[in-house]
Amino acid sequence: MCGIAAYIGQKNAYPIIIEALKRLEYRGYDSAGIVLYDGKNTKIYKEAGAISCLEKSMDQKNPIGKIGIGHTRWATHGVANTINAHPHHSQNKRLTLVHNGTVLNHHLLRESLLADDFHFYGETDSEILVNFLANQQAKENLSLLDTILQHSLKLEGRSVFVVHDLEDPNKIIACNLGGDLFIGKGKDKQILACSDKNALAGYVDQVTSLAPGTLAIIDADCQIFDLNSKLKLKPEWKKLKLNAESLEKGAYPHFMLKEIFEQEEAISKTIEHLSKSSNYKLEKMLEPYRRTITRLRKITIIACGTSWHAGLVAKHFFNELADLPVYCEYASEFMPTDVGAGDLVIAISQSGSTADTLQAVQSAKDIGAVIISICNVEGSAITNLADVSLLTKAGPEIGVASTKAFTTQLTALFLIASQCGEWRGYLSPNRKKSLWKELKNIPLKINEVLRNNPKIAELAKKYQSANNFLYLGRGTGFPIAMEGALKLKEVSYIHAEGLSAGEMKHGSIALIDKNMPSLFIATEDEHYDKIINNLLEIKARNGKIIAITDSLDTQIKKEADDVIVIPSCSPLLYPFLTVIPLQLFAYHVALLRGTNIDKPRNLAKSVTVE
Ligand code: F6R
């Protein structure tokens, strides 16, 4: 949610920042802006709309400056127009700032600024923030560094802001109050700081993540300070491993389709990373908590959206593989009574920067819970917060609708659950071994499912004009039904509801008529016969049915209007296969409806506000 890119070096900053912003556009795409310092003055350029609108508006201008800060916005406070777009300048025009996140106490700050004769041109909390800093700076005659060191902890809420001071113009200061910012160093003392590490690829060779509670002076020396102790910290520079090609669509028309097709590889890499590589081997990472795990009576999972659906699937993994009940909570609904000291919390987040998840995890940590994070972004805020940080190896996920991140989260969760099962004496080492072997075969089976792509494209044509869909499943099929419905809503803007097929008859069945198609997850597991009953209940009310099944049974083929056949596997592994046709279906319907598939309206990939 909102992307920041700041550059300082010997080159013209504009083309570098605009390219970095394009890579960050998935974080927000309703307006964009850049400030450039040309050695004398700062100049702000802003436009409502996508980054291409800003770029177009720059055609006739001559943007010059070797220091600059850019921003792509997802509106929180104030509509998406040019005035509210970032960067924002202070009333005295000395400071220019971009901001990602929210200042929760902005009302109080606004009132005190009004009392000090400040006026505001827009509606954002970010404009309040830049004036708050300018006011403190002027009142106490402080440098920007001292202003931020002394006053930033008065700002409530999670945010990251980056500021330029015209009176100390050869540096930029970045402050992290609970989000993500990665700083990269390249050749010739070039520094590029971005909200996402991927945006640095091709420009820098070394990277460090600016941890929450710290600030960085972005210049050739790149000093980092702790906001609490005010002490200087030693940054940990790592080699940036990403290459710029992994951020391109290649031959695919959309990132979403590319990422759906990358799932085979992403799952294999995640298995390899967590089960083989010596440094990150799951057993080694979890070993310090082995005693805790053997004594556990429950696990709490905290996540949002698609990651929450992965948590709901994991409920079945832990139940069946480790005899452990799981309580899977929406991060935004987390209550401190959900966990106690010594409990195990698994936090799932693709981005690692979802504000709701970070907030809930912080509360659980404060209570004394052990936190395991499952995350796709190394160095993100959640990995800094967790006791054990397990990384999925999905690679950059750029399409706003999550696909490969989901199946790699399932992979990590399956491995953790079976490891816990072994340590708890519930699963023999041999059984664990054979389960892991089956998991390793899943990518091949996904390949088979993907061969249904042309057929699913045809089905999308048949059903694209429906205005409502039901997605129904039982057992692990229920969270997959919810995930399928979410995908359709996100990219095609069609209303869809994912329900437990058993629960459907307790009310939602009233919706069924010939215009309301239902997608059934009807795999050959213990729920199969009941699912067929539910399917017949829909059919009896003239509802249209698409079934996803591995069954060779002729009845389902007779009763359903359309059937997508997937290969068989162990019942616990079905979610890896059943979700794929649903992702493809959402993609093809969206394609036919002409929506902005990779950047659907109103959404942003990384939701950094609560
Ligand atoms: C849906 C989607 C969202 C995210 C949710 C949590 O396609 O991407 O529902 O899953 O916003 O994001 P992370 O996993 O980054 O915490």
XYZ file of C-alpha atoms and ligand atoms in Angstrom:
626
model
C 0.000 0.000 0.000
C 1.854 3.040 -1.354
C 5.324 2.616 -2.775
C 8.348 4.758 -2.025
C 11.516 5.096 -4.127
C 14.306 7.512 -3.166
C 17.553 8.024 -5.078
C 20.800 9.818 -4.402
C 23.841 9.521 -6.688
C 25.610 10.905 -9.702
C 22.951 10.099 -12.309
C 19.749 11.905 -13.162
C 17.321 10.612 -10.526
C 14.112 10.873 -12.581
C 14.436 7.834 -14.904
C 15.684 5.655 -12.047
C 12.872 6.666 -9.715
C 10.166 6.311 -12.366
C 11.371 2.777 -13.214
C 11.468 1.835 -9.527
C 7.967 3.282 -9.059
C 6.670 1.141 -11.924
C 7.927 -1.923 -10.065
C 6.205 -0.675 -6.934
C 2.960 0.206 -8.674
C 1.222 -2.947 -7.390
C 1.328 -1.268 -3.950
C -1.015 1.513 -5.016
C -1.899 3.056 -8.322
C -4.292 5.935 -7.875
C -1.787 8.811 -8.105
C 1.951 9.316 -8.210
C 4.557 11.985 -7.755
C 8.249 12.820 -7.599
C 10.341 15.533 -5.981
C 13.728 16.322 -7.474
C 16.514 18.456 -6.030
C 18.549 20.081 -8.824
C 21.336 21.506 -6.659
C 19.403 24.694 -5.894
C 15.714 24.017 -5.554
C 13.288 21.209 -5.092
C 10.582 20.723 -7.695
C 7.513 18.557 -7.161
C 5.698 16.800 -10.027
C 2.408 14.985 -9.271
C -0.468 13.482 -11.231
C -3.674 11.632 -10.396
C -3.954 8.154 -11.943
C -1.393 5.492 -12.758
C 2.349 6.106 -13.015
C 1.968 6.223 -16.802
C -0.073 9.438 -16.317
C 2.768 11.004 -14.360
C 5.271 9.817 -16.952
C 3.202 11.243 -19.789
C 2.854 14.588 -18.049
C 6.670 14.758 -17.762
C 7.181 14.452 -21.541
C 7.404 18.183 -22.119
C 9.211 18.944 -18.874
C 12.870 18.529 -18.220
C 13.095 16.831 -14.852
C 16.615 17.258 -13.522
C 18.234 16.423 -10.206
C 20.572 13.860 -8.726
C 18.530 13.562 -5.566
C 14.866 12.617 -5.637
C 11.988 10.872 -3.929
C 9.027 9.216 -5.668
C 5.717 7.820 -4.478
C 2.832 5.782 -5.835
C -0.328 6.101 -3.766
C -3.231 4.003 -2.512
C -5.513 6.609 -0.978
C -6.376 6.399 2.717
C -6.952 9.995 3.818
C -8.441 12.103 1.066
C -9.550 11.240 -2.444
C -7.110 10.222 -5.150
C -6.392 13.558 -6.827
C -3.288 15.550 -7.681
C -3.478 17.680 -4.533
C -3.502 14.693 -2.207
C -0.827 12.861 -4.207
C 2.632 12.714 -2.624
C 5.225 14.263 -2.223
C 3.892 16.825 0.248
C 5.770 19.947 1.223
C 5.729 21.822 4.491
C 4.132 25.238 4.651
C 7.573 26.872 4.740
C 8.506 24.738 1.654
C 11.654 23.570 3.459
C 10.700 19.914 3.859
C 9.303 17.545 1.218
C 7.971 14.173 2.282
C 6.470 10.934 0.997
C 4.694 8.557 3.308
C 3.434 4.982 3.404
C 1.063 3.987 6.223
C -1.077 6.119 8.504
C -0.559 8.580 11.322
C -3.377 7.591 13.655
C -3.152 10.736 15.822
C -3.247 13.081 12.834
C -6.412 14.809 14.166
C -4.640 15.959 17.322
C -1.558 17.017 15.380
C -3.745 18.929 12.919
C -5.409 20.841 15.759
C -2.137 21.869 17.324
C -0.784 22.899 13.920
C -3.918 24.972 13.247
C -3.328 26.687 16.587
C 0.184 27.511 15.354
C -1.280 29.136 12.240
C -0.722 26.311 9.784
C -3.039 25.853 6.805
C -3.440 22.753 4.700
C -3.914 22.418 0.956
C -5.152 18.795 0.979
C -6.769 16.163 3.148
C -3.930 13.736 3.897
C -2.348 12.760 7.190
C 0.974 12.954 5.307
C 0.636 16.709 4.861
C 0.032 16.957 8.617
C 3.132 14.837 9.177
C 5.443 17.027 7.099
C 4.140 20.145 8.831
C 4.452 18.542 12.255
C 8.141 17.919 11.521
C 8.627 21.403 10.073
C 6.956 22.995 13.101
C 9.112 21.118 15.623
C 12.194 21.830 13.539
C 11.479 25.557 13.420
C 10.428 25.893 17.056
C 13.510 24.156 18.408
C 15.915 25.106 15.652
C 16.845 21.485 15.007
C 18.429 19.654 12.140
C 16.064 17.271 10.325
C 17.902 14.327 11.872
C 17.405 15.647 15.411
C 13.802 16.597 14.689
C 13.004 13.044 13.663
C 15.057 11.474 16.451
C 13.324 13.584 19.060
C 9.776 13.698 17.781
C 8.987 10.722 15.546
C 7.913 8.487 18.414
C 5.052 10.920 19.066
C 3.524 9.692 15.811
C 1.008 6.883 16.345
C 0.366 4.094 13.863
C 2.579 2.197 11.455
C 4.307 4.128 8.764
C 7.442 4.772 6.784
C 8.307 8.278 5.639
C 11.146 9.732 3.615
C 12.006 13.451 3.823
C 14.233 15.954 2.079
C 15.342 19.180 3.789
C 16.157 22.072 1.462
C 18.510 23.539 4.071
C 20.565 20.362 4.313
C 19.913 19.243 0.759
C 22.528 16.609 -0.020
C 20.886 13.826 1.927
C 17.498 12.270 2.449
C 16.211 10.884 5.738
C 14.050 7.774 5.926
C 12.195 6.796 9.087
C 10.521 3.428 9.713
C 7.755 3.433 12.304
C 6.510 -0.043 11.410
C 6.673 -0.909 7.719
C 9.209 -1.854 5.087
C 12.007 0.050 3.438
C 15.019 -1.515 1.749
C 18.150 0.498 1.084
C 20.496 -0.554 -1.697
C 24.047 0.555 -2.495
C 25.275 0.480 -6.071
C 28.307 1.548 -8.071
C 29.662 5.117 -7.748
C 28.089 5.654 -4.325
C 24.558 5.436 -5.692
C 21.855 4.762 -3.120
C 18.317 3.682 -3.925
C 15.757 3.074 -1.166
C 12.471 1.334 -1.998
C 9.459 -0.153 -0.207
C 10.142 -3.489 -1.882
C 13.539 -5.086 -2.337
C 12.557 -6.264 -5.830
C 12.405 -2.688 -7.061
C 16.141 -2.321 -6.393
C 17.141 -5.063 -8.839
C 19.514 -3.927 -11.561
C 20.513 -0.708 -9.768
C 22.330 -1.823 -6.626
C 24.395 -4.818 -5.541
C 24.053 -4.644 -1.766
C 20.942 -4.253 0.318
C 19.928 -3.714 3.915
C 16.442 -3.520 5.390
C 15.605 -0.541 7.556
C 14.048 -2.154 10.621
C 10.965 -0.677 12.310
C 12.047 1.773 15.022
C 15.067 3.041 13.097
C 15.959 5.864 10.732
C 18.531 6.101 7.985
C 20.447 9.041 6.598
C 20.427 8.217 2.932
C 23.676 9.498 1.515
C 26.970 7.878 0.567
C 27.686 6.935 4.234
C 24.187 5.624 4.937
C 24.103 5.826 8.732
C 21.326 4.143 10.705
C 20.016 5.230 14.136
C 17.735 3.572 16.668
C 14.775 5.855 17.425
C 14.543 4.790 21.072
C 18.165 4.799 22.173
C 19.206 7.400 19.530
C 22.345 5.294 19.087
C 24.003 4.618 15.770
C 23.501 1.039 14.480
C 25.689 -0.943 12.145
C 23.729 -1.811 8.990
C 23.940 -5.400 7.829
C 24.592 -5.285 4.065
C 23.754 -8.365 2.023
C 24.307 -9.115 -1.635
C 21.119 -8.492 -3.644
C 20.370 -11.787 -5.361
C 17.372 -10.861 -7.499
C 17.712 -10.252 -11.175
C 15.589 -7.759 -13.035
C 14.120 -10.418 -15.404
C 12.205 -12.080 -12.582
C 10.172 -8.865 -12.460
C 9.077 -9.042 -16.108
C 5.995 -10.717 -17.579
C 8.021 -12.451 -20.280
C 5.752 -14.115 -22.834
C 2.675 -13.945 -20.592
C 0.039 -11.257 -21.111
C -0.403 -10.757 -17.368
C 1.596 -11.353 -14.204
C -1.359 -13.246 -12.739
C -1.229 -15.876 -15.489
C 2.566 -16.078 -15.292
C 2.390 -16.556 -11.539
C -0.303 -19.240 -11.816
C 1.989 -21.139 -14.173
C 5.010 -20.604 -11.910
C 3.439 -22.582 -9.071
C 5.123 -25.867 -9.949
C 8.532 -24.280 -9.659
C 7.678 -22.131 -6.635
C 6.485 -25.142 -4.635
C 9.555 -27.191 -5.565
C 11.845 -24.343 -4.539
C 10.015 -23.909 -1.235
C 10.283 -27.629 -0.450
C 13.957 -27.573 -1.371
C 14.608 -24.485 0.745
C 12.831 -25.730 3.865
C 13.682 -29.400 3.747
C 17.173 -29.590 2.278
C 19.284 -26.483 2.497
C 21.298 -26.735 5.696
C 20.897 -23.152 6.943
C 17.176 -22.880 6.527
C 16.160 -26.449 7.104
C 12.849 -26.414 8.886
C 13.928 -28.905 11.565
C 16.955 -26.809 12.392
C 14.945 -23.576 12.539
C 12.269 -25.091 14.794
C 14.641 -27.147 16.987
C 14.941 -24.479 19.757
C 11.136 -24.749 20.191
C 10.934 -28.545 20.024
C 9.977 -28.886 23.704
C 7.298 -26.195 23.317
C 5.943 -27.985 20.249
C 5.737 -31.382 21.967
C 3.684 -29.874 24.793
C 1.377 -27.663 22.758
C -2.369 -27.961 23.177
C -3.274 -25.651 20.308
C -1.820 -23.398 17.634
C -3.087 -19.944 16.710
C -2.726 -18.753 13.135
C -2.896 -15.051 12.341
C -3.300 -13.811 8.759
C -5.474 -11.840 6.346
C -7.156 -12.559 3.006
C -5.591 -15.295 0.927
C -3.004 -15.971 3.650
C -5.885 -16.508 6.071
C -7.318 -19.077 3.677
C -3.944 -20.864 3.749
C -4.275 -20.855 7.541
C -7.731 -22.438 7.301
C -6.334 -25.229 5.132
C -3.505 -25.675 7.643
C -6.104 -26.339 10.338
C -6.620 -29.684 8.594
C -2.870 -30.305 8.247
C -2.221 -29.810 11.971
C -5.309 -31.741 12.968
C -4.477 -34.774 10.908
C -0.700 -34.759 11.026
C 0.019 -33.503 14.540
C -3.224 -34.000 16.456
C -3.254 -30.284 17.179
C -6.268 -28.002 17.091
C -5.726 -24.763 15.233
C -7.523 -21.469 15.768
C -7.181 -19.416 12.638
C -7.897 -15.748 13.317
C -8.312 -12.796 10.997
C -5.485 -10.521 12.076
C -7.860 -7.566 12.213
C -10.137 -9.465 14.645
C -7.361 -10.826 16.846
C -8.068 -10.592 20.580
C -5.344 -10.739 23.234
C -7.259 -13.587 24.924
C -6.690 -15.694 21.782
C -3.179 -16.553 23.015
C -1.281 -16.985 26.265
C 2.401 -16.907 27.235
C 4.261 -19.846 25.682
C 1.592 -20.480 23.021
C 2.664 -20.959 19.439
C 1.469 -18.444 16.876
C 1.989 -18.900 13.151
C 1.779 -15.612 11.264
C 1.269 -15.980 7.513
C 1.946 -13.064 5.208
C 3.174 -13.014 1.620
C 4.441 -9.446 1.861
C 5.423 -9.442 5.528
C 4.188 -5.877 5.758
C 0.419 -6.231 6.257
C -0.408 -3.778 9.045
C -3.265 -5.840 10.538
C -1.040 -8.917 10.761
C 1.895 -6.984 12.197
C -0.336 -5.412 14.841
C -1.844 -8.754 15.924
C 1.549 -10.469 15.939
C 3.023 -7.680 18.051
C 0.181 -8.139 20.595
C 0.756 -11.916 20.673
C 4.492 -11.368 21.123
C 3.891 -8.897 23.962
C 1.817 -11.594 25.684
C 4.757 -14.003 25.424
C 3.707 -16.223 22.514
C 6.373 -17.800 20.305
C 5.988 -16.450 16.766
C 6.748 -18.431 13.619
C 6.324 -16.376 10.473
C 5.744 -17.736 6.983
C 6.634 -15.008 4.566
C 7.743 -14.533 0.974
C 9.835 -11.394 1.515
C 13.150 -11.728 3.265
C 13.884 -8.825 5.605
C 10.248 -7.640 5.759
C 8.750 -6.326 8.995
C 7.163 -9.644 9.968
C 10.443 -11.519 9.616
C 12.017 -9.004 11.993
C 9.247 -9.580 14.537
C 9.183 -13.390 14.464
C 11.165 -15.776 16.657
C 11.448 -18.146 13.699
C 11.150 -16.744 10.197
C 10.444 -19.360 7.504
C 10.634 -18.102 3.958
C 8.565 -19.326 1.050
C 10.343 -19.261 -2.295
C 7.534 -18.071 -4.550
C 9.774 -15.364 -6.019
C 8.368 -11.878 -6.614
C 4.574 -11.970 -6.788
C 3.540 -8.900 -8.730
C -0.082 -9.598 -9.699
C -2.191 -8.088 -6.955
C -4.277 -11.267 -6.656
C -2.190 -13.766 -4.762
C -1.681 -17.158 -6.443
C 1.762 -18.730 -6.122
C 2.252 -17.183 -2.679
C -0.809 -19.153 -1.520
C 0.390 -22.569 -2.683
C 3.887 -21.980 -1.301
C 2.336 -21.004 2.043
C 0.437 -24.312 1.958
C 3.750 -26.042 1.254
C 5.456 -24.504 4.283
C 2.433 -25.220 6.490
C 2.289 -28.859 5.395
C 5.996 -29.293 6.183
C 5.661 -27.620 9.601
C 2.576 -29.656 10.530
C 4.245 -32.949 9.650
C 7.432 -31.964 11.508
C 5.342 -31.109 14.580
C 3.507 -34.443 14.157
C 6.799 -36.336 14.194
C 8.113 -34.528 17.273
C 4.822 -35.070 19.074
C 5.055 -38.793 18.388
C 1.899 -38.690 16.288
C 3.573 -39.366 12.962
C 6.287 -41.972 12.505
C 9.478 -40.747 10.790
C 8.654 -43.088 7.906
C 5.161 -41.710 7.510
C 6.572 -38.179 7.507
C 9.081 -39.202 4.878
C 6.418 -40.689 2.648
C 4.206 -37.596 3.045
C 7.081 -35.322 2.057
C 7.661 -37.556 -0.946
C 4.048 -37.123 -1.975
C 4.346 -33.377 -1.516
C 7.356 -33.396 -3.836
C 5.156 -34.956 -6.533
C 2.575 -32.193 -6.268
C 4.323 -29.864 -8.771
C 4.027 -32.573 -11.449
C 0.329 -32.930 -10.713
C -0.099 -29.154 -10.859
C 1.387 -29.347 -14.327
C -1.384 -31.775 -15.263
C -4.048 -29.450 -13.810
C -2.623 -26.543 -15.789
C -3.290 -28.461 -18.995
C -6.960 -27.690 -18.365
C -6.248 -24.031 -19.122
C -7.877 -23.981 -22.609
C -10.941 -25.775 -21.282
C -11.235 -23.338 -18.370
C -10.958 -20.429 -20.821
C -13.972 -21.934 -22.668
C -15.910 -22.293 -19.409
C -15.174 -18.669 -18.601
C -16.871 -17.713 -21.894
C -19.934 -19.715 -20.940
C -20.293 -18.232 -17.441
C -18.804 -14.730 -17.778
C -22.127 -12.928 -17.768
C -23.321 -14.290 -14.406
C -23.481 -11.593 -11.757
C -23.164 -13.864 -8.743
C -21.387 -17.137 -8.033
C -21.343 -19.595 -5.159
C -18.195 -21.601 -4.441
C -18.835 -24.673 -2.314
C -16.655 -27.248 -0.608
C -16.278 -29.341 2.515
C -13.223 -30.098 4.650
C -10.165 -28.620 2.941
C -12.471 -27.822 0.026
C -14.205 -25.146 2.123
C -11.247 -22.725 2.454
C -10.419 -23.424 -1.195
C -13.992 -22.432 -2.086
C -13.445 -19.172 -0.174
C -10.140 -18.606 -1.926
C -11.706 -19.259 -5.350
C -14.512 -16.797 -4.616
C -12.025 -14.170 -3.434
C -9.999 -14.548 -6.647
C -13.098 -14.062 -8.801
C -14.216 -10.994 -6.836
C -10.776 -9.400 -6.917
C -10.029 -9.645 -10.603
C -13.427 -9.811 -12.329
C -15.469 -7.654 -9.882
C -18.210 -10.309 -9.915
C -19.820 -11.008 -6.580
C -18.936 -14.491 -5.335
C -19.307 -16.237 -2.020
C -17.286 -19.179 -0.747
C -19.290 -21.391 1.563
C -19.148 -24.679 3.356
C -21.293 -26.907 1.144
C -22.950 -28.312 4.260
C -23.803 -24.861 5.560
C -25.267 -23.724 2.235
C -28.643 -25.333 2.931
C -28.956 -23.301 6.145
C -29.813 -20.118 4.315
C -27.763 -19.267 1.234
C -29.625 -21.875 -0.838
C -32.362 -19.240 -1.092
C -30.153 -17.470 -3.642
C -30.112 -20.360 -6.093
C -31.843 -19.996 -9.429
C -30.861 -20.595 -13.040
C -28.763 -17.418 -13.078
C -26.571 -18.315 -10.125
C -23.800 -20.804 -11.008
C -22.129 -22.826 -8.254
C -18.574 -24.154 -8.382
C -18.157 -27.324 -6.361
C -14.922 -28.775 -5.005
C -15.900 -32.443 -5.206
C -12.779 -34.497 -4.597
C -12.845 -38.193 -3.692
C -12.324 -37.789 0.040
C -14.453 -38.596 3.062
C -16.859 -35.771 2.123
C -17.513 -36.915 -1.428
C -20.942 -38.493 -0.939
C -22.202 -35.531 1.050
C -20.869 -33.109 -1.553
C -22.809 -34.994 -4.227
C -25.948 -34.592 -2.105
C -25.322 -30.849 -1.833
C -24.758 -30.694 -5.573
C -28.095 -32.404 -6.178
C -29.799 -29.918 -3.844
C -28.554 -27.087 -6.048
C -29.491 -28.935 -9.217
C -33.018 -29.497 -7.933
C -33.365 -25.707 -7.795
C -32.191 -25.208 -11.383
C -28.764 -23.952 -10.362
C -25.924 -24.399 -12.860
C -22.997 -26.479 -11.594
C -19.301 -26.583 -12.389
C -17.543 -29.381 -10.513
C -13.827 -29.797 -9.887
C -13.177 -33.446 -9.249
C -10.739 -36.304 -9.469
C -13.581 -38.810 -9.366
C -14.081 -41.358 -12.096
C -17.637 -41.753 -10.859
C -20.125 -41.242 -13.696
C -22.751 -39.632 -11.481
C -20.896 -36.335 -11.054
C -20.359 -36.089 -14.815
C -24.076 -36.661 -15.321
C -25.279 -34.203 -12.695
C -22.865 -31.297 -13.160
C -23.193 -28.996 -16.173
C -19.430 -28.836 -16.520
C -16.613 -30.838 -14.979
C -12.928 -30.031 -14.601
C -10.956 -33.202 -13.942
C -7.830 -33.050 -11.820
C -5.440 -35.881 -10.873
C -5.874 -37.762 -7.612
C -3.609 -37.391 -4.609
C -3.680 -37.882 -0.839
C -6.795 -36.143 0.446
C -4.769 -33.663 2.529
C -2.936 -32.485 -0.581
C -6.044 -31.751 -2.672
C -5.971 -27.991 -1.927
C -2.757 -27.661 -3.944
C -4.608 -28.976 -7.005
C -8.178 -27.731 -6.563
C -7.185 -24.086 -6.200
C -5.475 -23.982 -9.613
C -8.628 -24.242 -11.801
C -10.263 -21.587 -9.619
C -7.340 -19.203 -10.141
C -7.503 -19.834 -13.900
C -11.273 -19.412 -13.994
C -11.041 -16.028 -12.226
C -8.276 -14.985 -14.621
C -10.201 -15.895 -17.789
C -13.468 -14.338 -16.638
C -11.583 -11.136 -15.805
C -9.887 -11.230 -19.200
C -13.249 -11.472 -20.946
C -14.676 -8.685 -18.811
C -11.716 -6.449 -19.650
C -10.714 -5.571 -16.103
C -7.266 -4.475 -15.020
C -6.200 -7.998 -14.005
C -2.836 -7.291 -12.435
C -3.943 -4.114 -10.740
C -7.663 -4.464 -9.989
C -9.563 -1.345 -8.990
C -9.447 -0.234 -5.342
C -6.880 -2.853 -4.359
C -3.204 -2.773 -3.479
C -0.965 -5.709 -2.884
C 0.628 -4.748 0.351
C -1.971 -3.450 2.814
C 0.045 -1.338 5.209
C -2.873 0.367 6.942
C -5.169 -1.090 9.590
C -5.754 -11.727 -2.238
C -4.662 -11.086 -1.540
C -4.925 -10.545 -0.186
C -3.731 -10.820 0.723
C -3.913 -10.123 2.075
C -2.775 -10.441 3.017
O -5.390 -12.159 -3.505
O -3.579 -10.979 -2.045
O -6.093 -11.049 0.361
O -3.603 -12.198 0.891
O -3.987 -8.740 1.888
O -1.553 -10.076 2.456
P -0.203 -10.678 2.984
O -0.211 -12.132 2.714
O 0.856 -9.950 2.247
O -0.171 -10.402 4.467
